[in-house]
Coordinates of C-alpha atoms in Angstrom, one line a residue:
X1 CA 95.2 122.7 109.3
X2 CA 98.8 121.6 108.8
X3 CA 102.0 123.0 110.3
X4 CA 102.7 124.9 107.0
X5 CA 99.5 126.8 107.0
X6 CA 99.3 130.3 108.6
X7 CA 97.2 130.4 111.7
X8 CA 93.7 131.6 110.9
X9 CA 93.9 130.9 107.1
X10 CA 90.6 129.2 106.2
X11 CA 90.7 126.1 103.9
X12 CA 88.5 126.9 100.8
X13 CA 85.3 125.0 100.8
X14 CA 85.8 123.8 97.2
X15 CA 89.2 122.1 98.0
X16 CA 88.6 118.3 98.1
X17 CA 89.4 116.9 101.5
X18 CA 90.8 113.3 101.9
X19 CA 88.1 110.9 103.1
X20 CA 87.7 107.2 103.8
X21 CA 87.6 105.3 100.6
X22 CA 89.8 107.8 98.8
X23 CA 93.3 106.4 99.2
X24 CA 96.1 108.9 98.6
X25 CA 98.6 107.5 96.1
X26 CA 101.4 109.8 97.4
X27 CA 101.2 108.3 100.9
X28 CA 103.8 105.5 101.2
X29 CA 102.3 102.1 101.2
X30 CA 104.1 101.3 104.5
X31 CA 102.4 104.3 106.1
X32 CA 99.0 103.2 104.8
X33 CA 99.6 99.6 106.1
X34 CA 100.5 101.0 109.5
X35 CA 97.4 103.1 109.5
X36 CA 95.2 100.1 108.7
X37 CA 96.9 98.0 111.3
X38 CA 96.8 100.6 114.1
X39 CA 93.2 101.7 113.2
X40 CA 91.9 98.1 113.1
X41 CA 93.7 97.3 116.4
X42 CA 92.2 100.4 118.0
X43 CA 88.7 99.6 116.7
X44 CA 88.8 96.1 118.1
X45 CA 90.3 97.3 121.4
X46 CA 87.3 99.7 121.7
X47 CA 84.8 97.0 120.9
X48 CA 86.3 94.4 123.2
X49 CA 87.3 96.7 125.9
X50 CA 84.0 98.5 126.2
X51 CA 82.3 95.1 126.2
X52 CA 84.4 94.0 129.2
X53 CA 83.9 97.2 131.0
X54 CA 80.1 97.0 130.5
X55 CA 79.9 93.6 131.9
X56 CA 81.8 94.7 135.0
X57 CA 79.5 97.6 135.6
X58 CA 76.1 96.0 135.0
X59 CA 74.3 92.7 134.5
X60 CA 71.7 94.2 132.3
X61 CA 72.4 92.9 128.8
X62 CA 70.6 95.9 127.2
X63 CA 72.8 98.3 129.1
X64 CA 75.8 96.3 128.2
X65 CA 75.0 96.5 124.5
X66 CA 74.2 100.2 124.8
X67 CA 77.6 100.9 126.4
X68 CA 79.4 98.7 123.8
X69 CA 77.6 100.3 120.8
X70 CA 78.1 103.9 122.1
X71 CA 81.8 103.4 122.6
X72 CA 82.1 101.9 119.2
X73 CA 80.3 104.8 117.5
X74 CA 82.6 107.4 119.1
X75 CA 85.8 105.4 118.6
X76 CA 85.1 104.5 115.0
X77 CA 84.2 108.1 114.1
X78 CA 87.4 109.4 115.6
X79 CA 89.5 106.7 113.9
X80 CA 88.0 107.4 110.5
X81 CA 88.5 111.1 110.9
X82 CA 92.1 110.6 112.0
X83 CA 93.4 107.9 109.6
X84 CA 91.1 108.5 106.6
X85 CA 93.6 110.9 105.0
X86 CA 96.4 108.3 105.3
X87 CA 94.9 105.0 104.2
X88 CA 91.2 105.6 103.5
X89 CA 90.4 104.2 106.9
X90 CA 89.1 100.9 105.7
X91 CA 89.8 98.7 108.8
X92 CA 87.8 96.1 107.0
X93 CA 88.8 93.5 104.4
X94 CA 85.2 93.6 102.9
X95 CA 85.6 97.3 102.2
X96 CA 89.1 96.8 100.8
X97 CA 87.9 93.9 98.5
X98 CA 85.0 96.0 97.3
X99 CA 87.4 98.9 96.5
X100 CA 89.7 96.5 94.6
X101 CA 86.7 95.2 92.6
X102 CA 85.5 98.6 91.6
X103 CA 89.1 99.6 90.7
X104 CA 89.3 96.5 88.4
X105 CA 86.1 97.8 86.7
X106 CA 87.6 101.3 86.1
X107 CA 86.6 103.0 89.4
X108 CA 88.7 104.4 92.1
X109 CA 90.2 102.0 94.6
X110 CA 93.2 99.9 95.7
X111 CA 95.2 97.8 93.4
X112 CA 96.2 94.1 93.9
X113 CA 99.4 95.0 95.6
X114 CA 97.7 97.3 98.1
X115 CA 95.0 94.7 98.6
X116 CA 97.7 92.1 99.5
X117 CA 99.1 94.5 102.1
X118 CA 95.9 96.0 103.5
X119 CA 94.1 92.8 104.4
X120 CA 96.9 91.1 106.4
X121 CA 97.5 94.4 108.2
X122 CA 93.8 94.6 109.2
X123 CA 93.7 91.0 110.4
X124 CA 97.0 91.4 112.4
X125 CA 95.6 94.6 113.9
X126 CA 92.3 93.0 114.9
X127 CA 94.1 90.2 116.7
X128 CA 96.4 92.7 118.4
X129 CA 93.5 94.9 119.5
X130 CA 91.7 92.0 121.1
X131 CA 94.8 90.9 123.0
X132 CA 95.4 94.5 124.1
X133 CA 91.9 94.9 125.4
X134 CA 92.2 91.6 127.4
X135 CA 95.5 92.8 128.8
X136 CA 94.1 96.1 129.9
X137 CA 91.3 94.4 131.9
X138 CA 93.4 91.6 133.4
X139 CA 91.8 88.9 131.2
X140 CA 93.8 86.0 129.7
X141 CA 95.6 87.5 126.7
X142 CA 94.3 84.8 124.4
X143 CA 91.3 82.7 125.3
X144 CA 89.1 81.4 122.5
X145 CA 85.6 82.6 122.7
X146 CA 82.8 80.2 123.6
X147 CA 80.1 82.6 122.3
X148 CA 78.4 80.6 119.6
X149 CA 77.0 82.7 116.8
X150 CA 76.1 80.1 114.2
X151 CA 72.3 80.4 114.0
X152 CA 70.9 81.1 110.5
X153 CA 69.2 84.3 111.6
X154 CA 72.5 85.7 112.8
X155 CA 74.1 84.9 109.5
X156 CA 71.3 86.7 107.7
X157 CA 72.0 89.7 110.0
X158 CA 75.6 89.8 108.8
X159 CA 74.5 89.9 105.2
X160 CA 72.2 92.8 105.9
X161 CA 74.8 94.6 108.1
X162 CA 77.6 94.3 105.5
X163 CA 75.5 95.1 102.5
X164 CA 74.2 98.3 104.2
X165 CA 77.8 99.3 105.1
X166 CA 79.0 98.9 101.5
X167 CA 76.0 100.7 100.2
X168 CA 76.6 103.6 102.5
X169 CA 80.4 104.0 101.8
X170 CA 80.2 103.6 98.1
X171 CA 77.0 105.6 97.8
X172 CA 78.7 108.5 99.6
X173 CA 81.6 108.1 97.1
X174 CA 79.3 108.1 94.1
X175 CA 77.6 111.3 95.3
X176 CA 80.9 113.0 96.3
X177 CA 79.9 113.2 100.0
X178 CA 82.7 111.1 101.5
X179 CA 83.5 114.1 103.8
X180 CA 80.5 112.8 105.9
X181 CA 82.0 109.3 106.2
X182 CA 83.3 109.7 109.8
X183 CA 79.8 110.5 111.1
X184 CA 77.8 108.5 108.6
X185 CA 79.7 105.2 108.9
X186 CA 80.0 105.4 112.7
X187 CA 76.3 106.2 113.0
X188 CA 75.3 103.3 110.7
X189 CA 77.4 100.8 112.7
X190 CA 75.8 102.1 116.0
X191 CA 72.4 101.7 114.6
X192 CA 73.2 98.2 113.1
X193 CA 74.3 97.1 116.6
X194 CA 70.6 97.3 117.4
X195 CA 68.6 96.5 114.3
X196 CA 70.6 93.5 113.1
X197 CA 70.4 90.1 114.9
X198 CA 74.1 89.6 114.8
X199 CA 74.9 93.1 116.3
X200 CA 76.7 94.0 113.1
X201 CA 80.2 92.6 113.0
X202 CA 80.2 93.4 109.2
X203 CA 84.0 93.0 109.1
X204 CA 86.0 89.8 108.5
X205 CA 89.1 91.1 110.3
X206 CA 87.1 92.2 113.4
X207 CA 85.4 88.9 113.4
X208 CA 88.7 87.0 113.5
X209 CA 90.0 89.3 116.2
X210 CA 87.0 88.8 118.4
X211 CA 87.5 85.0 118.3
X212 CA 90.6 85.6 120.5
X213 CA 88.7 86.8 123.5
X214 CA 86.2 85.0 125.6
X215 CA 84.3 88.1 126.7
X216 CA 81.1 90.0 125.9
X217 CA 82.2 90.8 122.3
X218 CA 83.6 87.4 121.5
X219 CA 82.7 84.9 118.8
X220 CA 83.4 81.2 118.9
X221 CA 86.1 80.2 116.3
X222 CA 83.7 77.7 114.8
X223 CA 81.3 80.5 114.0
X224 CA 83.9 82.6 112.3
X225 CA 83.9 81.0 108.8
X226 CA 80.1 81.4 108.5
X227 CA 80.2 85.0 109.6
X228 CA 83.0 85.8 107.1
X229 CA 81.3 84.0 104.3
X230 CA 78.1 86.0 104.9
X231 CA 80.0 89.3 105.2
X232 CA 81.5 88.7 101.7
X233 CA 78.1 87.9 100.4
X234 CA 76.8 91.1 101.9
X235 CA 79.6 93.0 100.3
X236 CA 78.6 91.7 96.9
X237 CA 75.0 92.5 97.6
X238 CA 76.0 96.0 98.7
X239 CA 78.0 96.6 95.5
X240 CA 75.0 95.4 93.4
X241 CA 72.8 97.9 95.3
X242 CA 75.2 100.7 94.6
X243 CA 75.1 99.9 90.9
X244 CA 71.3 100.0 90.9
X245 CA 70.6 102.8 93.3
X246 CA 73.3 105.2 92.1
X247 CA 73.1 104.3 88.5
X248 CA 74.9 106.8 86.4
X249 CA 72.6 108.7 83.9
X250 CA 73.3 109.5 80.3
X251 CA 73.3 112.7 78.3
X252 CA 71.1 113.3 75.3
X253 CA 73.7 111.8 73.0
X254 CA 73.9 108.6 75.0
X255 CA 77.3 109.2 76.8
X256 CA 77.5 108.7 80.6
X257 CA 76.8 111.9 82.6
X258 CA 79.3 113.2 85.2

């Protein structure tokens, strides 16, 4: 409901609602960049802050991960619902790059100019979010993480986590169900915390931001390039899966179906 709508007037069910992945061209680019920066900062603050809080409350690693993943699920869902209508709520260079690629091939998505604005905004936001979380809990504002995450099985986990995320987002777009993105994407990330060996970073900007904090959610700077490389591989795998799983059919005369 907006300020111009009469109280009690229902929104027709058949009116398309803005959703993550559907960038609104009428929204000024500066507003979209701000939404991506703020959203990514808030997401990283949730991830890092909840990790710090969890380690202060318990020494049980399973409970720490449960607290961290639960906070992330709720935080991410709220952020997508709030900022999706502004920028598409990417908060993730892998998602933005995947949208740019689909747009180049005739699909909906960001153009090169928007890509050049979104990605730096996401990275800056991720770094700011990590610093903010450290500040809130009295940690050093910037302290490089010592949490090594370079093992091969963890890198495989990032490929799986990112491929699944891209498959989910673009699969929802192909089937016109992006209205479910806040719940679906947050739920997937929460599950991937547990079923992937890497705890599902699945996001180059978040990976960079988490290198700035030597806390539960951190990642050693030396491990960052490998994670980002595997996330980009995962994004390509995810797009390939979308093309196969959600292959567009053809009509009797051979033209693509709607």
